[in-house]
mmCIF file of C-alpha atoms in Angstrom:
data_model
loop_
_atom_site.group_PDB
_atom_site.id
_atom_site.type_symbol
_atom_site.label_atom_id
_atom_site.label_comp_id
_atom_site.label_asym_id
_atom_site.label_seq_id
_atom_site.Cartn_x
_atom_site.Cartn_y
_atom_site.Cartn_z
ATOM 1 C CA MET L 278 103.724 80.418 79.818
ATOM 2 C CA ASP L 279 100.747 80.852 82.222
ATOM 3 C CA PRO L 280 101.179 83.594 83.633
ATOM 4 C CA GLU L 281 101.467 82.576 87.404
ATOM 5 C CA THR L 282 104.691 80.517 86.293
ATOM 6 C CA ARG L 283 106.692 84.115 84.736
ATOM 7 C CA LYS L 284 109.729 85.160 86.122
ATOM 8 C CA LEU L 285 112.295 87.469 84.673
ATOM 9 C CA PRO L 286 115.957 86.388 84.648
ATOM 10 C CA PHE L 287 116.539 89.034 86.702
ATOM 11 C CA ASP L 288 115.115 90.589 90.863
ATOM 12 C CA TYR L 289 113.465 94.060 90.116
ATOM 13 C CA PRO L 290 112.848 96.330 92.793
ATOM 14 C CA GLN L 291 108.997 95.745 93.210
ATOM 15 C CA ASP L 292 108.406 99.207 92.127
ATOM 16 C CA ALA L 293 109.847 98.723 89.140
ATOM 17 C CA LEU L 294 107.707 95.751 88.134
ATOM 18 C CA ASP L 295 104.528 98.090 89.552
ATOM 19 C CA ARG L 296 105.333 100.280 87.162
ATOM 20 C CA LYS L 297 105.931 97.794 84.531
ATOM 21 C CA ALA L 298 102.348 96.309 85.188
ATOM 22 C CA ARG L 299 100.717 99.688 84.717
ATOM 23 C CA SER L 300 102.471 99.986 81.271
ATOM 24 C CA GLU L 301 101.408 96.986 80.476
ATOM 25 C CA ALA L 302 97.963 97.327 81.799
ATOM 26 C CA ILE L 303 97.667 100.707 79.815
ATOM 27 C CA LEU L 304 99.219 98.534 76.089
ATOM 28 C CA ALA L 305 96.676 95.973 76.793
ATOM 29 C CA ALA L 306 92.919 98.154 77.014
ATOM 30 C CA GLU L 307 94.482 99.785 73.661
ATOM 31 C CA GLY L 308 95.177 96.525 72.569
ATOM 32 C CA VAL L 309 98.886 96.766 71.789
ATOM 33 C CA PRO L 310 101.472 93.809 72.348
ATOM 34 C CA PHE L 311 104.047 93.032 74.339
ATOM 35 C CA MET L 312 105.732 90.767 75.860
ATOM 36 C CA TRP L 313 105.854 90.058 79.514
ATOM 37 C CA TRP L 314 109.809 89.375 79.296
ATOM 38 C CA LEU L 315 110.683 92.867 78.410
ATOM 39 C CA TYR L 316 112.830 94.808 81.183
ATOM 40 C CA PRO L 317 111.603 96.982 83.577
ATOM 41 C CA ILE L 318 113.396 99.997 84.386
ATOM 42 C CA THR L 319 114.522 100.013 87.867
ATOM 43 C CA MET L 320 115.296 103.422 89.203
ATOM 44 C CA LYS L 321 118.915 102.931 90.198
ATOM 45 C CA GLU L 322 119.804 103.092 86.539
ATOM 46 C CA VAL L 323 117.995 106.324 86.510
ATOM 47 C CA LYS L 324 120.863 109.436 86.663
ATOM 48 C CA MET L 325 117.721 112.253 85.902
ATOM 49 C CA ARG L 326 118.601 115.557 83.999
ATOM 50 C CA SER L 327 117.896 118.885 86.097
ATOM 51 C CA GLN L 328 115.337 121.235 85.320
ATOM 52 C CA GLU L 329 118.183 123.834 84.019
ATOM 53 C CA GLU L 330 119.307 120.652 81.688
ATOM 54 C CA VAL L 331 115.454 120.090 80.133
ATOM 55 C CA ALA L 332 114.923 123.505 79.968
ATOM 56 C CA TYR L 333 117.922 124.037 77.557
ATOM 57 C CA ARG L 334 117.429 121.034 75.345
ATOM 58 C CA ALA L 335 113.997 121.661 75.182
ATOM 59 C CA LEU L 336 114.771 125.291 73.540
ATOM 60 C CA SER L 337 117.804 123.778 71.635
ATOM 61 C CA THR L 338 115.342 120.825 70.490
ATOM 62 C CA MET L 339 112.441 122.687 68.891
ATOM 63 C CA ILE L 340 115.104 125.345 66.943
ATOM 64 C CA VAL L 341 116.644 122.490 65.502
ATOM 65 C CA ALA L 342 113.118 121.112 64.030
ATOM 66 C CA VAL L 343 111.593 124.621 62.957
ATOM 67 C CA LYS L 344 115.107 125.090 60.646
ATOM 68 C CA GLY L 345 114.507 121.568 59.662
ATOM 69 C CA GLU L 346 110.625 122.831 58.675
ATOM 70 C CA GLY L 347 112.492 125.554 56.257
ATOM 71 C CA LEU L 348 112.870 128.658 58.786
ATOM 72 C CA LYS L 349 115.907 130.548 56.681
ATOM 73 C CA GLN L 350 119.201 130.880 58.158
ATOM 74 C CA GLU L 351 119.584 134.437 59.018
ATOM 75 C CA ILE L 352 116.309 134.238 61.049
ATOM 76 C CA LEU L 353 117.602 130.800 62.432
ATOM 77 C CA GLU L 354 121.010 132.941 63.863
ATOM 78 C CA SER L 355 119.252 135.628 65.024
ATOM 79 C CA VAL L 356 117.286 133.456 66.889
ATOM 80 C CA VAL L 357 119.621 131.317 68.393
ATOM 81 C CA LYS L 358 121.865 134.851 69.470
ATOM 82 C CA ASN L 359 118.900 135.834 71.555
ATOM 83 C CA TYR L 360 117.857 132.368 72.722
ATOM 84 C CA GLY L 361 121.712 132.235 73.966
ATOM 85 C CA LEU L 362 121.751 128.427 72.145
ATOM 86 C CA LYS L 363 125.304 128.367 70.820
ATOM 87 C CA ASP L 364 126.866 126.450 73.687
ATOM 88 C CA HIS L 365 123.641 123.915 73.839
ATOM 89 C CA PHE L 366 123.292 121.845 70.485
ATOM 90 C CA SER L 367 124.819 118.485 70.599
ATOM 91 C CA PRO L 368 127.404 118.479 67.831
ATOM 92 C CA LYS L 369 125.413 116.418 65.301
ATOM 93 C CA GLU L 370 122.757 119.761 65.621
ATOM 94 C CA THR L 371 125.735 122.186 65.680
ATOM 95 C CA ARG L 372 127.055 120.912 62.733
ATOM 96 C CA PHE L 373 122.615 121.315 61.285
ATOM 97 C CA ILE L 374 122.382 124.851 62.636
ATOM 98 C CA GLU L 375 125.641 125.868 61.315
ATOM 99 C CA ASP L 376 124.927 124.393 57.365
ATOM 100 C CA PRO L 377 123.114 127.280 55.084
ATOM 101 C CA ASN L 378 122.125 124.470 52.966
ATOM 102 C CA PRO L 379 121.659 121.311 54.244
ATOM 103 C CA THR L 380 120.039 118.411 52.344
ATOM 104 C CA GLN L 381 116.707 117.485 52.221
ATOM 105 C CA PHE L 382 117.418 114.157 54.405
ATOM 106 C CA ASP L 383 118.727 115.980 57.039
ATOM 107 C CA ARG L 384 115.978 118.931 56.770
ATOM 108 C CA LEU L 385 113.511 116.264 57.581
ATOM 109 C CA GLN L 386 115.342 114.094 60.189
ATOM 110 C CA PHE L 387 116.065 117.350 62.450
ATOM 111 C CA SER L 388 111.476 117.971 61.403
ATOM 112 C CA TRP L 389 111.119 115.056 63.617
ATOM 113 C CA ARG L 390 112.638 116.228 66.426
ATOM 114 C CA TYR L 391 109.190 118.828 67.091
ATOM 115 C CA GLU L 392 107.906 115.081 68.569
ATOM 116 C CA ALA L 393 110.957 114.904 70.782
ATOM 117 C CA GLY L 394 110.782 118.342 72.310
ATOM 118 C CA TRP L 395 107.083 117.821 72.555
ATOM 119 C CA VAL L 396 108.263 115.143 75.343
ATOM 120 C CA LEU L 397 110.669 117.272 77.224
ATOM 121 C CA LEU L 398 107.398 119.921 77.177
ATOM 122 C CA TRP L 399 105.521 117.704 78.822
ATOM 123 C CA ALA L 400 108.539 117.308 81.542
ATOM 124 C CA LEU L 401 108.765 120.461 81.634
ATOM 125 C CA GLY L 402 104.789 120.969 83.461
ATOM 126 C CA PHE L 403 104.217 122.897 79.498
ATOM 127 C CA VAL L 404 102.134 120.409 77.999
ATOM 128 C CA GLU L 405 99.408 119.097 80.407
ATOM 129 C CA LYS L 406 99.132 115.497 78.772
ATOM 130 C CA LEU L 407 100.928 113.188 76.549
ATOM 131 C CA GLU L 408 98.583 111.695 74.670
ATOM 132 C CA ARG L 409 99.204 107.705 72.853
ATOM 133 C CA PRO L 410 101.408 108.536 70.223
ATOM 134 C CA ASP L 411 99.193 107.787 67.188
ATOM 135 C CA LYS L 412 99.349 111.290 65.747
ATOM 136 C CA MET L 413 102.221 114.401 65.493
ATOM 137 C CA CYS L 414 101.794 116.829 68.263
ATOM 138 C CA ASP L 415 100.404 119.901 67.504
ATOM 139 C CA VAL L 416 103.246 121.877 66.341
ATOM 140 C CA PRO L 417 102.049 125.351 66.709
ATOM 141 C CA MET L 418 101.076 125.259 70.145
ATOM 142 C CA ALA L 419 104.578 124.006 70.413
ATOM 143 C CA ALA L 420 106.413 126.565 69.034
ATOM 144 C CA ARG L 421 103.923 129.589 71.084
ATOM 145 C CA PHE L 422 105.633 127.503 74.514
ATOM 146 C CA VAL L 423 109.152 129.053 73.331
ATOM 147 C CA SER L 424 108.050 131.824 70.872
ATOM 148 C CA GLN L 425 106.203 133.988 73.578
ATOM 149 C CA ARG L 426 108.360 133.951 75.493
ATOM 150 C CA THR L 427 112.526 134.799 76.041
ATOM 151 C CA THR L 428 114.586 132.156 77.313
ATOM 152 C CA LYS L 429 114.504 134.161 80.936
ATOM 153 C CA GLN L 430 111.538 133.134 81.488
ATOM 154 C CA PHE L 431 110.846 129.964 79.597
ATOM 155 C CA LEU L 432 113.438 129.157 82.650
ATOM 156 C CA ALA L 433 111.376 130.591 84.956
ATOM 157 C CA ASP L 434 107.916 129.209 84.363
ATOM 158 C CA SER L 435 109.919 125.201 83.754
ATOM 159 C CA LYS L 436 108.323 123.271 86.562
ATOM 160 C CA LEU L 437 110.460 120.032 85.919
ATOM 161 C CA ARG L 438 108.051 116.426 87.238
ATOM 162 C CA GLN L 439 108.627 115.104 89.409
ATOM 163 C CA ALA L 440 111.203 111.584 88.969
ATOM 164 C CA GLU L 441 108.698 108.550 89.663
ATOM 165 C CA GLU L 442 106.259 110.512 87.048
ATOM 166 C CA ILE L 443 108.882 110.695 83.914
ATOM 167 C CA VAL L 444 110.195 107.339 84.651
ATOM 168 C CA GLN L 445 106.436 106.047 84.736
ATOM 169 C CA GLY L 446 106.496 108.079 80.912
ATOM 170 C CA ALA L 447 110.019 106.674 80.005
ATOM 171 C CA ASP L 448 108.873 102.737 80.553
ATOM 172 C CA LEU L 449 105.138 102.770 78.463
ATOM 173 C CA ILE L 450 107.341 104.447 75.583
ATOM 174 C CA LEU L 451 109.558 101.420 75.451
ATOM 175 C CA ARG L 452 107.103 98.894 75.392
ATOM 176 C CA TYR L 453 105.075 100.840 72.535
ATOM 177 C CA ASN L 454 108.653 100.651 70.928
ATOM 178 C CA TRP L 455 108.921 97.059 71.444
ATOM 179 C CA ALA L 456 105.462 96.734 68.995
ATOM 180 C CA VAL L 457 106.236 99.236 66.594
ATOM 181 C CA ARG L 458 109.459 97.704 65.867
ATOM 182 C CA ASN L 459 107.943 93.785 66.472
ATOM 183 C CA ALA L 460 105.116 94.825 63.790
ATOM 184 C CA ARG L 461 108.515 96.086 61.647
ATOM 185 C CA LEU L 462 109.797 92.817 61.571
ATOM 186 C CA SER L 463 107.301 90.841 61.183
ATOM 187 C CA GLN L 464 106.617 93.159 58.044
ATOM 188 C CA GLN L 465 103.318 94.018 59.513
ATOM 189 C CA PRO L 466 101.928 97.851 60.206
ATOM 190 C CA PRO L 467 102.424 99.103 63.249
ATOM 191 C CA PRO L 468 99.805 98.003 65.762
ATOM 192 C CA ALA L 469 96.640 99.934 66.709
ATOM 193 C CA GLY L 470 97.811 103.001 65.211
ATOM 194 C CA LEU L 471 100.374 103.828 66.656
ATOM 195 C CA ASP L 472 102.668 106.101 64.551
ATOM 196 C CA PRO L 473 106.732 104.807 64.668
ATOM 197 C CA GLY L 474 108.455 108.159 64.289
ATOM 198 C CA VAL L 475 106.180 109.782 66.957
ATOM 199 C CA VAL L 476 107.651 106.656 69.336
ATOM 200 C CA GLN L 477 110.991 106.601 68.209
ATOM 201 C CA GLU L 478 111.203 110.077 68.716
ATOM 202 C CA ARG L 479 109.739 110.014 72.146
ATOM 203 C CA HIS L 480 111.781 107.137 73.132
ATOM 204 C CA HIS L 481 114.835 109.054 72.683
ATOM 205 C CA ALA L 482 113.598 112.227 74.858
ATOM 206 C CA PHE L 483 112.176 109.801 77.378
ATOM 207 C CA ASP L 484 115.528 107.810 77.966
ATOM 208 C CA TRP L 485 117.539 110.991 77.999
ATOM 209 C CA LEU L 486 115.632 112.399 80.015
ATOM 210 C CA ILE L 487 116.229 109.737 82.847
ATOM 211 C CA GLY L 488 119.972 109.418 81.889
ATOM 212 C CA PHE L 489 119.791 105.441 80.372
ATOM 213 C CA PHE L 490 122.986 104.546 79.912
ATOM 214 C CA ASP L 491 124.362 107.874 80.549
ATOM 215 C CA THR L 492 124.655 108.922 77.593
ATOM 216 C CA GLY L 493 124.769 112.167 75.317
ATOM 217 C CA TRP L 494 122.132 113.105 73.005
ATOM 218 C CA ASP L 495 123.057 112.648 69.925
ATOM 219 C CA ASP L 496 124.426 108.596 71.410
ATOM 220 C CA VAL L 497 120.809 108.329 72.878
ATOM 221 C CA ASN L 498 119.890 104.591 71.406
ATOM 222 C CA THR L 499 116.201 103.552 71.564
ATOM 223 C CA SER L 500 116.802 99.953 70.492
ATOM 224 C CA THR L 501 115.140 97.122 72.842
#
């Protein structure tokens, strides 16, 4: 279809269309395919999380990932107590945290949460820039952001980014996720070297950050 004749099925605010265009320009420059009709994210759909909520979610996510990597249960329980996180885990996380002998499958799945945690740390200003999702995050650095602070210090040092910057990131990862899923359905390798696991975890974190469909952490739906 000629670009001049393309028309989305609904009328969207100009800021949403501009956001979509910026994302598509990035993808085009990287050689990542995209579908022009994939919807833009509008601000009326956004219910931004508070700074405190994001900070506790980041701490909880990182602790869960550390357990997934193999942290011993007695040490984990001490960390959870010291950081005052018992009431901040999601139901699925709570079951994992309290299980002294989780399956290797569960450990692997939760260890991927470092990637979601990295986005949350970026949203809080600890990570300066999110690079393209083609490689895993700097796990030792992510761990230091948490381990070198008490909960009080972590909350005090957190500075939530502007909503527009976070929504722009959410719009971009939505389109990365489409590209990865489309490649999988077509039985093709991920385009432009994208890492599907990193893309999925980032998408999960961004959708939670903007309150997409107003779901809890366990119920975020990253389908496109």
